[in-house]
Amino acid sequence: MANSENKNWVFWLFATLALIYAAFFFARPINLATADLGRHLVNGELIANGITDVLYKNYYSFTEPQHAFVNHHWASGVVFHYVHQMFGFKGLSVLYMLMCLLALVFMVFASAKKQVRAIPVLVALSVVALFAYRVEVRPEGFSYALIACFYYLFSKFRSGNIGFKTVLPMLLLLQILWVNLHIFFFLGIIVAGVFVLDSLINKRESLKELLAIAAGMVLVSLLNPHTYNGLLAPLTIFNEYGYMIAENQTILFMLDRFGNPELNHFVLFEIVAIGLIAVAVWKKLWKPLFVELLLTIIFGALGSMAVRGIPLFALFFIPLATGILVHLVDDLKFKTKQTVMRSIPIIGIGFCVLFIGLKGTYASARKGYEGLGLIINIDRCGRFLRSQEIPGKMFNNYDFGSYLIYHLHDRQKVFVDNRPEAYSVAFFDSIYKPIQEDDAIWKAKSAEYGINSIVFYRLDNTPWAQPFLIRRTQDPEWVPIYVDEVSLVMVRNTTSNQRWIKQFALPREMFSGVPNN
């Protein structure tokens, strides 16, 4: 059965269609208005040109320019910069898609047994939509690919398919890259630690070698521009973190506020995972599947505490579910087992054909808004600002910071950008939020900072943003001069700004509305 199942063209058709199906989920146009990508691209450009202040300081802001900052993702910016330079934003979309697909492939290959390769492919198919919960082009893509690669390499080492002298330099080199690419580098150390525990529990001979690998990974993590501060960044980043962002909220908070179908999918699969763990205990599989059980529990808990962990849970659901399903299939009678194994690729092909062809459902590969590169005209506001060269300081909101850095970093500093760790808690609590909530504070602080323009992501859903925008658009001291689907630009109503007011002033009645509750 092993050879027939692996070499059968039906299986390879299933695997190919599953890969195509998954690829569509990551083909999402880039919303530069709210993404961090603009700042990453500028980081990469500046570092490539020898400007290293972006590694240590709040380089882009005029409000807290000397605030200490650990740039834990600087190498991602360099990679993004060169890919963008050669292939544009479409190239960045393809890069991110390939990283995510590579993560899925690593997990499938790590989980696959010669006799039952169709099972991990089918399991991966079931979690693709969940894994694609965060599809914005960001450094996390490197972490997805790397953690899957680490699990694959450790699994092959555990099974004896890769020797210590081969796996050690590979893992250490990848860890050096990872600590400079993204703050999730510590997850590689956690994976190593879980394999160490597995070796202890199962009394494997590889314990000393695994301990050496884990220790080596910790040591090489010091090889970053911040040395021990970089190593400790995952533990210290929240010490000065004054702004609530969605990706760090609990599953219960996000379900109550947004209720995205992916969140319900996560809850459902957490319940399924609990059931699978119960089966593993009942069938006395917890020892051979200890790594898979513990990593699924870890990332399930992470996803519950901070929804940015949901894709990691999806990845590690694959080997857990595969390991248990393979055992259950092996327990079937021979003829039943043969029928099941022949049916899985056929079921998978039917699923892929249906949901590649069908648009608009949760499981559909084609949602109707897939694409590569930038959302059409998302950069219009940036082009307007560069062409008009409005002088003076600008006030912008948190969401729009990286967008403005991308378009204006060589001309203007921003008021704030979407890096909570780059600003003090006092800044957010005493300046950024109150300046939008209280008009007296707004007048005082805007005068103190010399604010001459307001540039806002106008879909900001925070409680203070919409009331602030409505008041400013009705404020005779400010004149709206530009608006599009996502952006709003206003200038102070002064003699020096008459050039823009006369040419671009918009009627105030355009902006009447009811503030969000």
Coordinates of N, CA and C in Angstrom, one line a residue, residues 89 191 201 213 269 279 337 365 428 443 453 461 474:
F89 N 6.1 45.7 -5.2 CA 5.2 45.2 -4.2 C 4.6 43.8 -4.5
V191 N 10.8 25.2 21.0 CA 10.7 23.9 20.3 C 11.9 23.0 20.7
I201 N 11.7 12.1 28.7 CA 10.5 11.3 29.0 C 10.6 9.9 28.3
I213 N 22.4 21.4 21.4 CA 21.7 22.2 20.4 C 20.9 23.4 21.1
F269 N -11.4 24.3 16.5 CA -10.3 23.5 16.3 C -9.5 23.3 17.7
V279 N -7.9 11.4 23.2 CA -7.7 10.2 22.5 C -6.3 9.7 22.6
K337 N -9.1 -0.2 5.9 CA -8.0 0.7 5.8 C -7.6 1.1 4.4
A365 N -11.2 29.3 -1.8 CA -9.9 29.8 -2.0 C -9.9 31.2 -2.6
F428 N 1.5 57.9 25.2 CA 0.2 57.4 24.8 C -0.9 57.9 25.8
K443 N -5.6 72.0 21.6 CA -5.1 73.4 21.2 C -3.7 73.6 21.8
S453 N -0.5 70.5 10.0 CA -1.3 69.7 9.2 C -1.8 68.4 10.0
N461 N -10.8 53.0 14.2 CA -12.0 52.6 15.0 C -11.9 52.8 16.5
Q474 N -15.2 70.3 11.5 CA -16.1 71.4 11.7 C -15.4 72.6 12.4

